[in-house]
């Protein structure tokens, strides 16, 4: 009798550690007696029939690679009923036991929609934004955090040498989770995040006061989701007379060698995803909650908002005096 098949997809924005998760699904899947099929370029590869049979050797030497060997993409077609029905038909015709989807919020929504059509899906959260409900940490987040901290350490040299204010833009489409962690780890004076309302005039006073109190430079971490960091920097310069520069860290945060923490998390998440499919489970998100592996119904994850850690935000504010 032929082995049962698991399909694997990396979807949405790439995140370091996606390869470690793919490797884990492939190897633990094969170990458990499954055949593994990797779809290329996210859901587009599923819809276009672009896939490859994965072997234990096809993931050799990938644990340390950023990006995703399967390629990825955002697939608007999956949000339409035509696209969704086509995907369901293909998955049923190819007789998959289930799918493992590695990605962020959008990928979770696609998985949820597929599971409503009787497809078994297990989701693994991967996004540098760390904005997925149901896990304290997403794959890739720790790597992006370390990349951004390293970059800000360098920017601080220039800020110090030139007595400047730097506004550093951190990725995060709608949330400030990454910005908060980057901010506290790099000792910035302030973070600007969508979750906390900013009083501009109070900010200008605080910056002026900071310099009067002996600060000679200052760094503000500005979350992408708060708008245009360039305009924000200009406003500060205009209203305080301080020497301001803006630096957008951009895509360097998405790439690069995954940290050990990212690789470990990805390897463990992958193994749990296979175990869940083997046990006949579906529509669950594998995550880590309070240090333990957790399973959250995807339906719950996509309809809930992750809580912003306001206590850590307040600590950061105290540390910046
Ligand atoms: O979700 C990760 C992320 O890098 C966000 O921080 C950012 O807003 C978005 O992806 C950019 O997506 P894309 O590369 O598809 O434009």
mmCIF file of C-alpha atoms and ligand atoms in Angstrom:
data_model
loop_
_atom_site.group_PDB
_atom_site.id
_atom_site.type_symbol
_atom_site.label_atom_id
_atom_site.label_comp_id
_atom_site.label_asym_id
_atom_site.label_seq_id
_atom_site.Cartn_x
_atom_site.Cartn_y
_atom_site.Cartn_z
ATOM 1 C CA UNK A 1 0.000 0.000 0.000
ATOM 2 C CA UNK A 2 1.239 3.480 -0.875
ATOM 3 C CA UNK A 3 2.305 5.793 1.943
ATOM 4 C CA UNK A 4 -0.074 8.528 3.034
ATOM 5 C CA UNK A 5 0.892 11.968 1.784
ATOM 6 C CA UNK A 6 1.443 15.281 3.550
ATOM 7 C CA UNK A 7 1.690 18.518 1.577
ATOM 8 C CA UNK A 8 3.842 21.353 2.840
ATOM 9 C CA UNK A 9 3.606 25.033 1.952
ATOM 10 C CA UNK A 10 5.531 28.121 3.040
ATOM 11 C CA UNK A 11 3.309 31.117 2.530
ATOM 12 C CA UNK A 12 3.247 34.903 3.066
ATOM 13 C CA UNK A 13 6.385 36.889 3.880
ATOM 14 C CA UNK A 14 9.505 34.768 4.228
ATOM 15 C CA UNK A 15 10.896 34.413 7.737
ATOM 16 C CA UNK A 16 14.243 33.002 8.853
ATOM 17 C CA UNK A 17 13.665 29.491 10.167
ATOM 18 C CA UNK A 18 11.075 28.506 7.577
ATOM 19 C CA UNK A 19 13.647 26.081 6.177
ATOM 20 C CA UNK A 20 14.274 24.551 9.586
ATOM 21 C CA UNK A 21 10.510 23.983 9.867
ATOM 22 C CA UNK A 22 10.312 22.468 6.361
ATOM 23 C CA UNK A 23 13.249 20.201 7.187
ATOM 24 C CA UNK A 24 11.570 19.081 10.372
ATOM 25 C CA UNK A 25 8.236 18.322 8.688
ATOM 26 C CA UNK A 26 9.995 16.440 5.882
ATOM 27 C CA UNK A 27 12.212 14.365 8.136
ATOM 28 C CA UNK A 28 9.765 13.629 10.961
ATOM 29 C CA UNK A 29 7.084 13.007 8.341
ATOM 30 C CA UNK A 30 9.201 10.483 6.464
ATOM 31 C CA UNK A 31 10.248 8.939 9.792
ATOM 32 C CA UNK A 32 6.533 8.472 10.550
ATOM 33 C CA UNK A 33 5.898 6.757 7.211
ATOM 34 C CA UNK A 34 4.467 9.662 5.192
ATOM 35 C CA UNK A 35 5.458 10.848 1.741
ATOM 36 C CA UNK A 36 6.036 14.598 1.702
ATOM 37 C CA UNK A 37 5.199 16.899 -1.190
ATOM 38 C CA UNK A 38 6.468 20.481 -1.149
ATOM 39 C CA UNK A 39 4.404 23.082 -3.015
ATOM 40 C CA UNK A 40 6.376 25.918 -4.554
ATOM 41 C CA UNK A 41 5.745 29.651 -4.134
ATOM 42 C CA UNK A 42 3.081 29.343 -1.476
ATOM 43 C CA UNK A 43 -0.499 28.641 -2.480
ATOM 44 C CA UNK A 44 0.291 29.669 -6.030
ATOM 45 C CA UNK A 45 2.248 26.436 -6.454
ATOM 46 C CA UNK A 46 -0.709 24.437 -5.189
ATOM 47 C CA UNK A 47 -3.078 26.128 -7.637
ATOM 48 C CA UNK A 48 -0.609 25.859 -10.533
ATOM 49 C CA UNK A 49 0.411 22.259 -9.778
ATOM 50 C CA UNK A 50 3.994 23.272 -9.093
ATOM 51 C CA UNK A 51 5.420 20.896 -6.500
ATOM 52 C CA UNK A 52 8.289 18.573 -5.713
ATOM 53 C CA UNK A 53 8.592 15.314 -3.830
ATOM 54 C CA UNK A 54 10.675 15.938 -0.747
ATOM 55 C CA UNK A 55 13.269 13.435 0.429
ATOM 56 C CA UNK A 56 15.381 13.374 3.570
ATOM 57 C CA UNK A 57 18.275 14.575 1.428
ATOM 58 C CA UNK A 58 16.345 17.399 -0.258
ATOM 59 C CA UNK A 59 16.482 19.312 3.012
ATOM 60 C CA UNK A 60 20.143 18.621 3.763
ATOM 61 C CA UNK A 61 22.156 21.733 4.580
ATOM 62 C CA UNK A 62 19.084 23.946 4.950
ATOM 63 C CA UNK A 63 18.720 24.391 8.720
ATOM 64 C CA UNK A 64 21.072 27.369 8.622
ATOM 65 C CA UNK A 65 19.521 29.070 5.580
ATOM 66 C CA UNK A 66 17.273 32.120 5.717
ATOM 67 C CA UNK A 67 14.354 32.520 3.289
ATOM 68 C CA UNK A 68 12.583 29.392 2.123
ATOM 69 C CA UNK A 69 13.819 26.743 -0.288
ATOM 70 C CA UNK A 70 10.192 26.183 -1.321
ATOM 71 C CA UNK A 71 9.849 29.889 -2.198
ATOM 72 C CA UNK A 72 6.846 31.783 -0.943
ATOM 73 C CA UNK A 73 4.335 34.433 -1.880
ATOM 74 C CA UNK A 74 1.081 36.086 -1.041
ATOM 75 C CA UNK A 75 -1.782 34.555 -3.029
ATOM 76 C CA UNK A 76 -4.865 36.786 -3.429
ATOM 77 C CA UNK A 77 -6.571 33.998 -5.411
ATOM 78 C CA UNK A 78 -6.917 31.943 -2.226
ATOM 79 C CA UNK A 79 -9.197 34.650 -0.851
ATOM 80 C CA UNK A 80 -11.710 34.039 -3.646
ATOM 81 C CA UNK A 81 -14.171 31.148 -3.666
ATOM 82 C CA UNK A 82 -12.934 30.113 -7.131
ATOM 83 C CA UNK A 83 -9.346 29.859 -5.886
ATOM 84 C CA UNK A 84 -10.354 28.112 -2.693
ATOM 85 C CA UNK A 85 -12.532 25.533 -4.471
ATOM 86 C CA UNK A 86 -9.767 24.868 -6.969
ATOM 87 C CA UNK A 87 -7.300 24.272 -4.120
ATOM 88 C CA UNK A 88 -9.727 21.916 -2.363
ATOM 89 C CA UNK A 89 -10.253 19.944 -5.573
ATOM 90 C CA UNK A 90 -6.502 19.593 -6.173
ATOM 91 C CA UNK A 91 -5.784 18.504 -2.597
ATOM 92 C CA UNK A 92 -8.586 15.916 -2.707
ATOM 93 C CA UNK A 93 -7.534 14.609 -6.115
ATOM 94 C CA UNK A 94 -3.927 14.273 -4.959
ATOM 95 C CA UNK A 95 -5.245 12.335 -1.948
ATOM 96 C CA UNK A 96 -3.395 14.189 0.755
ATOM 97 C CA UNK A 97 -3.711 13.055 4.353
ATOM 98 C CA UNK A 98 -3.217 16.673 5.312
ATOM 99 C CA UNK A 99 -1.346 19.921 4.774
ATOM 100 C CA UNK A 100 1.210 21.733 6.900
ATOM 101 C CA UNK A 101 1.121 25.468 6.274
ATOM 102 C CA UNK A 102 4.023 27.575 7.506
ATOM 103 C CA UNK A 103 3.277 31.297 7.533
ATOM 104 C CA UNK A 104 1.634 34.261 9.221
ATOM 105 C CA UNK A 105 -1.901 35.542 9.642
ATOM 106 C CA UNK A 106 -2.922 35.319 5.964
ATOM 107 C CA UNK A 107 -1.703 31.740 5.755
ATOM 108 C CA UNK A 108 -3.688 30.827 8.837
ATOM 109 C CA UNK A 109 -6.835 32.245 7.250
ATOM 110 C CA UNK A 110 -6.262 30.175 4.098
ATOM 111 C CA UNK A 111 -5.733 27.047 6.204
ATOM 112 C CA UNK A 112 -8.911 27.733 8.128
ATOM 113 C CA UNK A 113 -10.878 28.089 4.907
ATOM 114 C CA UNK A 114 -9.466 24.816 3.541
ATOM 115 C CA UNK A 115 -10.273 22.935 6.734
ATOM 116 C CA UNK A 116 -13.908 24.047 6.434
ATOM 117 C CA UNK A 117 -13.934 22.075 3.168
ATOM 118 C CA UNK A 118 -12.805 18.893 4.899
ATOM 119 C CA UNK A 119 -9.029 19.263 4.371
ATOM 120 C CA UNK A 120 -6.855 18.440 7.381
ATOM 121 C CA UNK A 121 -4.533 21.371 8.003
ATOM 122 C CA UNK A 122 -1.971 22.085 10.707
ATOM 123 C CA UNK A 123 -0.483 25.582 10.828
ATOM 124 C CA UNK A 124 2.957 26.637 11.979
ATOM 125 C CA UNK A 125 3.344 30.354 12.783
ATOM 126 C CA UNK A 126 6.203 32.001 10.895
ATOM 127 C CA UNK A 127 6.540 35.765 10.653
ATOM 128 C CA UNK A 128 9.091 38.270 11.856
ATOM 129 C CA UNK A 129 6.203 40.419 13.132
ATOM 130 C CA UNK A 130 5.405 37.993 15.992
ATOM 131 C CA UNK A 131 1.772 39.025 15.682
ATOM 132 C CA UNK A 132 0.071 35.626 15.664
ATOM 133 C CA UNK A 133 -2.353 34.861 18.496
ATOM 134 C CA UNK A 134 -1.800 31.446 20.064
ATOM 135 C CA UNK A 135 1.964 31.565 20.320
ATOM 136 C CA UNK A 136 4.296 33.704 22.374
ATOM 137 C CA UNK A 137 6.771 33.494 19.534
ATOM 138 C CA UNK A 138 6.633 33.001 15.784
ATOM 139 C CA UNK A 139 9.389 31.424 13.718
ATOM 140 C CA UNK A 140 11.750 34.152 12.498
ATOM 141 C CA UNK A 141 10.965 36.725 15.131
ATOM 142 C CA UNK A 142 14.017 36.043 17.317
ATOM 143 C CA UNK A 143 16.297 36.274 14.279
ATOM 144 C CA UNK A 144 14.775 39.570 13.121
ATOM 145 C CA UNK A 145 15.036 40.883 16.676
ATOM 146 C CA UNK A 146 18.743 40.099 16.833
ATOM 147 C CA UNK A 147 19.343 41.556 13.366
ATOM 148 C CA UNK A 148 17.633 44.812 14.299
ATOM 149 C CA UNK A 149 19.446 45.082 17.639
ATOM 150 C CA UNK A 150 22.786 44.622 15.908
ATOM 151 C CA UNK A 151 21.857 47.325 13.385
ATOM 152 C CA UNK A 152 20.768 49.789 16.084
ATOM 153 C CA UNK A 153 23.995 49.201 18.020
ATOM 154 C CA UNK A 154 25.788 50.423 14.897
ATOM 155 C CA UNK A 155 23.461 53.367 14.383
ATOM 156 C CA UNK A 156 24.081 54.382 17.988
ATOM 157 C CA UNK A 157 27.746 54.969 17.155
ATOM 158 C CA UNK A 158 26.735 57.637 14.650
ATOM 159 C CA UNK A 159 24.035 59.043 16.930
ATOM 160 C CA UNK A 160 26.619 59.404 19.724
ATOM 161 C CA UNK A 161 29.373 60.799 17.522
ATOM 162 C CA UNK A 162 27.148 63.444 15.908
ATOM 163 C CA UNK A 163 24.889 64.260 18.889
ATOM 164 C CA UNK A 164 21.870 63.271 16.826
ATOM 165 C CA UNK A 165 18.365 61.960 17.204
ATOM 166 C CA UNK A 166 17.764 58.835 15.136
ATOM 167 C CA UNK A 167 14.357 57.513 14.175
ATOM 168 C CA UNK A 168 14.800 53.843 13.250
ATOM 169 C CA UNK A 169 11.929 52.159 11.443
ATOM 170 C CA UNK A 170 11.259 48.549 12.403
ATOM 171 C CA UNK A 171 9.081 46.166 10.376
ATOM 172 C CA UNK A 172 5.608 45.203 11.601
ATOM 173 C CA UNK A 173 2.670 45.762 9.308
ATOM 174 C CA UNK A 174 0.049 46.394 11.972
ATOM 175 C CA UNK A 175 1.700 45.778 15.314
ATOM 176 C CA UNK A 176 4.585 46.869 17.487
ATOM 177 C CA UNK A 177 5.592 43.505 18.976
ATOM 178 C CA UNK A 178 8.937 43.387 17.191
ATOM 179 C CA UNK A 179 9.557 47.090 17.844
ATOM 180 C CA UNK A 180 8.963 46.649 21.582
ATOM 181 C CA UNK A 181 11.493 43.822 21.866
ATOM 182 C CA UNK A 182 14.017 45.587 19.649
ATOM 183 C CA UNK A 183 13.524 48.757 21.673
ATOM 184 C CA UNK A 184 14.128 47.234 25.069
ATOM 185 C CA UNK A 185 17.065 45.115 23.871
ATOM 186 C CA UNK A 186 18.839 48.036 22.242
ATOM 187 C CA UNK A 187 18.120 50.526 25.011
ATOM 188 C CA UNK A 188 16.304 53.047 22.852
ATOM 189 C CA UNK A 189 14.837 56.085 24.537
ATOM 190 C CA UNK A 190 11.365 55.648 23.071
ATOM 191 C CA UNK A 191 9.325 53.353 20.887
ATOM 192 C CA UNK A 192 6.431 54.445 18.707
ATOM 193 C CA UNK A 193 3.937 51.612 18.199
ATOM 194 C CA UNK A 194 0.335 51.406 16.954
ATOM 195 C CA UNK A 195 -0.781 50.001 20.316
ATOM 196 C CA UNK A 196 0.141 53.120 22.331
ATOM 197 C CA UNK A 197 -1.234 56.562 21.501
ATOM 198 C CA UNK A 198 1.483 59.172 21.117
ATOM 199 C CA UNK A 199 1.154 62.743 22.372
ATOM 200 C CA UNK A 200 3.347 64.599 19.867
ATOM 201 C CA UNK A 201 3.727 67.777 21.930
ATOM 202 C CA UNK A 202 4.669 65.812 25.034
ATOM 203 C CA UNK A 203 7.215 63.962 22.900
ATOM 204 C CA UNK A 204 8.800 67.174 21.574
ATOM 205 C CA UNK A 205 9.051 68.507 25.159
ATOM 206 C CA UNK A 206 10.525 65.244 26.371
ATOM 207 C CA UNK A 207 13.175 65.261 23.655
ATOM 208 C CA UNK A 208 14.132 68.894 24.334
ATOM 209 C CA UNK A 209 14.178 68.148 28.068
ATOM 210 C CA UNK A 210 16.331 65.062 27.501
ATOM 211 C CA UNK A 211 18.979 67.130 25.751
ATOM 212 C CA UNK A 212 18.761 69.814 28.455
ATOM 213 C CA UNK A 213 19.288 67.079 31.051
ATOM 214 C CA UNK A 214 22.545 66.064 29.428
ATOM 215 C CA UNK A 215 21.549 63.543 26.764
ATOM 216 C CA UNK A 216 23.659 64.084 23.684
ATOM 217 C CA UNK A 217 21.946 61.593 21.424
ATOM 218 C CA UNK A 218 18.731 59.685 21.311
ATOM 219 C CA UNK A 219 17.183 56.766 19.443
ATOM 220 C CA UNK A 220 13.500 56.238 18.727
ATOM 221 C CA UNK A 221 12.320 52.874 17.370
ATOM 222 C CA UNK A 222 9.345 53.526 15.101
ATOM 223 C CA UNK A 223 7.041 50.673 14.095
ATOM 224 C CA UNK A 224 6.223 50.458 10.380
ATOM 225 C CA UNK A 225 2.512 50.269 11.249
ATOM 226 C CA UNK A 226 2.608 53.831 12.634
ATOM 227 C CA UNK A 227 2.951 55.465 9.236
ATOM 228 C CA UNK A 228 5.752 57.368 7.566
ATOM 229 C CA UNK A 229 8.942 57.429 9.632
ATOM 230 C CA UNK A 230 10.447 60.076 7.332
ATOM 231 C CA UNK A 231 7.633 62.522 8.045
ATOM 232 C CA UNK A 232 7.819 61.685 11.724
ATOM 233 C CA UNK A 233 11.540 62.518 11.744
ATOM 234 C CA UNK A 234 10.944 65.790 9.876
ATOM 235 C CA UNK A 235 8.273 66.807 12.385
ATOM 236 C CA UNK A 236 10.638 66.196 15.276
ATOM 237 C CA UNK A 237 13.371 68.256 13.611
ATOM 238 C CA UNK A 238 10.931 71.108 12.866
ATOM 239 C CA UNK A 239 9.431 71.189 16.346
ATOM 240 C CA UNK A 240 12.558 70.693 18.453
ATOM 241 C CA UNK A 241 15.395 72.114 16.380
ATOM 242 C CA UNK A 242 17.345 68.906 17.024
ATOM 243 C CA UNK A 243 19.527 67.234 14.410
ATOM 244 C CA UNK A 244 17.414 64.256 13.269
ATOM 245 C CA UNK A 245 18.124 61.373 10.896
ATOM 246 C CA UNK A 246 15.835 58.538 9.844
ATOM 247 C CA UNK A 247 16.964 55.012 9.067
ATOM 248 C CA UNK A 248 14.604 52.331 7.801
ATOM 249 C CA UNK A 249 16.018 48.891 8.601
ATOM 250 C CA UNK A 250 13.681 47.359 6.009
ATOM 251 C CA UNK A 251 14.252 43.941 4.518
ATOM 252 C CA UNK A 252 17.522 43.193 6.265
ATOM 253 C CA UNK A 253 15.194 42.163 9.100
ATOM 254 C CA UNK A 254 13.511 39.464 6.998
ATOM 255 C CA UNK A 255 16.600 37.641 5.790
ATOM 256 C CA UNK A 256 19.718 36.075 7.173
ATOM 257 C CA UNK A 257 20.899 33.079 9.097
ATOM 258 C CA UNK A 258 18.306 31.969 11.638
ATOM 259 C CA UNK A 259 19.374 32.190 15.283
ATOM 260 C CA UNK A 260 19.709 29.022 17.331
ATOM 261 C CA UNK A 261 16.440 29.884 19.098
ATOM 262 C CA UNK A 262 14.582 30.255 15.792
ATOM 263 C CA UNK A 263 15.981 26.939 14.515
ATOM 264 C CA UNK A 264 15.046 25.063 17.691
ATOM 265 C CA UNK A 265 11.515 26.455 17.699
ATOM 266 C CA UNK A 266 11.056 25.646 14.001
ATOM 267 C CA UNK A 267 12.372 22.106 14.420
ATOM 268 C CA UNK A 268 10.049 21.420 17.347
ATOM 269 C CA UNK A 269 6.997 23.032 15.693
ATOM 270 C CA UNK A 270 7.541 20.933 12.553
ATOM 271 C CA UNK A 271 7.657 17.679 14.497
ATOM 272 C CA UNK A 272 4.470 18.567 16.382
ATOM 273 C CA UNK A 273 2.656 19.425 13.157
ATOM 274 C CA UNK A 274 3.405 15.964 11.764
ATOM 275 C CA UNK A 275 2.369 14.297 15.021
ATOM 276 C CA UNK A 276 -0.950 16.147 14.973
ATOM 277 C CA UNK A 277 -1.698 15.040 11.411
ATOM 278 C CA UNK A 278 -0.698 11.477 12.309
ATOM 279 C CA UNK A 279 -3.176 11.639 15.203
ATOM 280 C CA UNK A 280 -5.902 12.738 12.783
ATOM 281 C CA UNK A 281 -6.117 16.295 14.150
ATOM 282 C CA UNK A 282 -6.910 19.348 12.038
ATOM 283 C CA UNK A 283 -7.101 23.119 12.007
ATOM 284 C CA UNK A 284 -4.719 23.604 14.917
ATOM 285 C CA UNK A 285 -1.918 26.106 15.281
ATOM 286 C CA UNK A 286 1.260 24.798 16.887
ATOM 287 C CA UNK A 287 2.741 27.409 19.191
ATOM 288 C CA UNK A 288 4.702 28.032 22.343
ATOM 289 C CA UNK A 289 2.859 29.412 25.357
ATOM 290 C CA UNK A 290 4.575 30.086 28.681
ATOM 291 C CA UNK A 291 7.492 27.923 27.622
ATOM 292 C CA UNK A 292 5.402 24.897 26.605
ATOM 293 C CA UNK A 293 4.202 23.681 23.218
ATOM 294 C CA UNK A 294 0.564 24.613 22.759
ATOM 295 C CA UNK A 295 -2.158 23.826 20.225
ATOM 296 C CA UNK A 296 -4.727 26.528 19.479
ATOM 297 C CA UNK A 297 -7.724 26.116 17.162
ATOM 298 C CA UNK A 298 -6.909 28.221 14.093
ATOM 299 C CA UNK A 299 -10.445 29.570 14.167
ATOM 300 C CA UNK A 300 -9.646 31.066 17.584
ATOM 301 C CA UNK A 301 -6.208 32.317 16.512
ATOM 302 C CA UNK A 302 -7.498 34.251 13.510
ATOM 303 C CA UNK A 303 -10.345 35.801 15.452
ATOM 304 C CA UNK A 304 -8.280 36.954 18.424
ATOM 305 C CA UNK A 305 -5.825 39.774 18.932
ATOM 306 C CA UNK A 306 -2.498 39.107 20.583
ATOM 307 C CA UNK A 307 -2.038 41.308 23.647
ATOM 308 C CA UNK A 308 0.603 44.011 23.551
ATOM 309 C CA UNK A 309 2.840 43.798 26.606
ATOM 310 C CA UNK A 310 2.228 47.201 28.114
ATOM 311 C CA UNK A 311 4.235 46.321 31.265
ATOM 312 C CA UNK A 312 7.384 45.874 29.216
ATOM 313 C CA UNK A 313 6.566 49.115 27.392
ATOM 314 C CA UNK A 314 6.389 50.901 30.761
ATOM 315 C CA UNK A 315 9.677 49.365 31.861
ATOM 316 C CA UNK A 316 11.278 50.639 28.663
ATOM 317 C CA UNK A 317 9.986 54.125 29.418
ATOM 318 C CA UNK A 318 11.486 53.997 32.925
ATOM 319 C CA UNK A 319 14.799 52.759 31.550
ATOM 320 C CA UNK A 320 15.049 55.699 29.188
ATOM 321 C CA UNK A 321 15.338 58.467 31.840
HETATM 322 O O1 LIG B 1 4.818 40.198 7.768
HETATM 323 C C1 LIG B 1 6.168 40.468 7.607
HETATM 324 C C2 LIG B 1 6.369 41.767 6.890
HETATM 325 O O2 LIG B 1 7.754 41.944 6.706
HETATM 326 C C3 LIG B 1 5.769 42.991 7.564
HETATM 327 O O3 LIG B 1 6.566 43.451 8.624
HETATM 328 C C4 LIG B 1 5.673 43.940 6.397
HETATM 329 O O4 LIG B 1 4.690 44.906 6.609
HETATM 330 C C5 LIG B 1 5.292 43.034 5.273
HETATM 331 O O5 LIG B 1 5.760 41.749 5.614
HETATM 332 C C6 LIG B 1 5.826 43.398 3.918
HETATM 333 O O6 LIG B 1 5.368 42.451 3.002
HETATM 334 P P1 LIG B 1 5.844 42.333 1.490
HETATM 335 O O7 LIG B 1 7.296 41.965 1.501
HETATM 336 O O8 LIG B 1 4.985 41.270 0.912
HETATM 337 O O9 LIG B 1 5.600 43.675 0.889
#
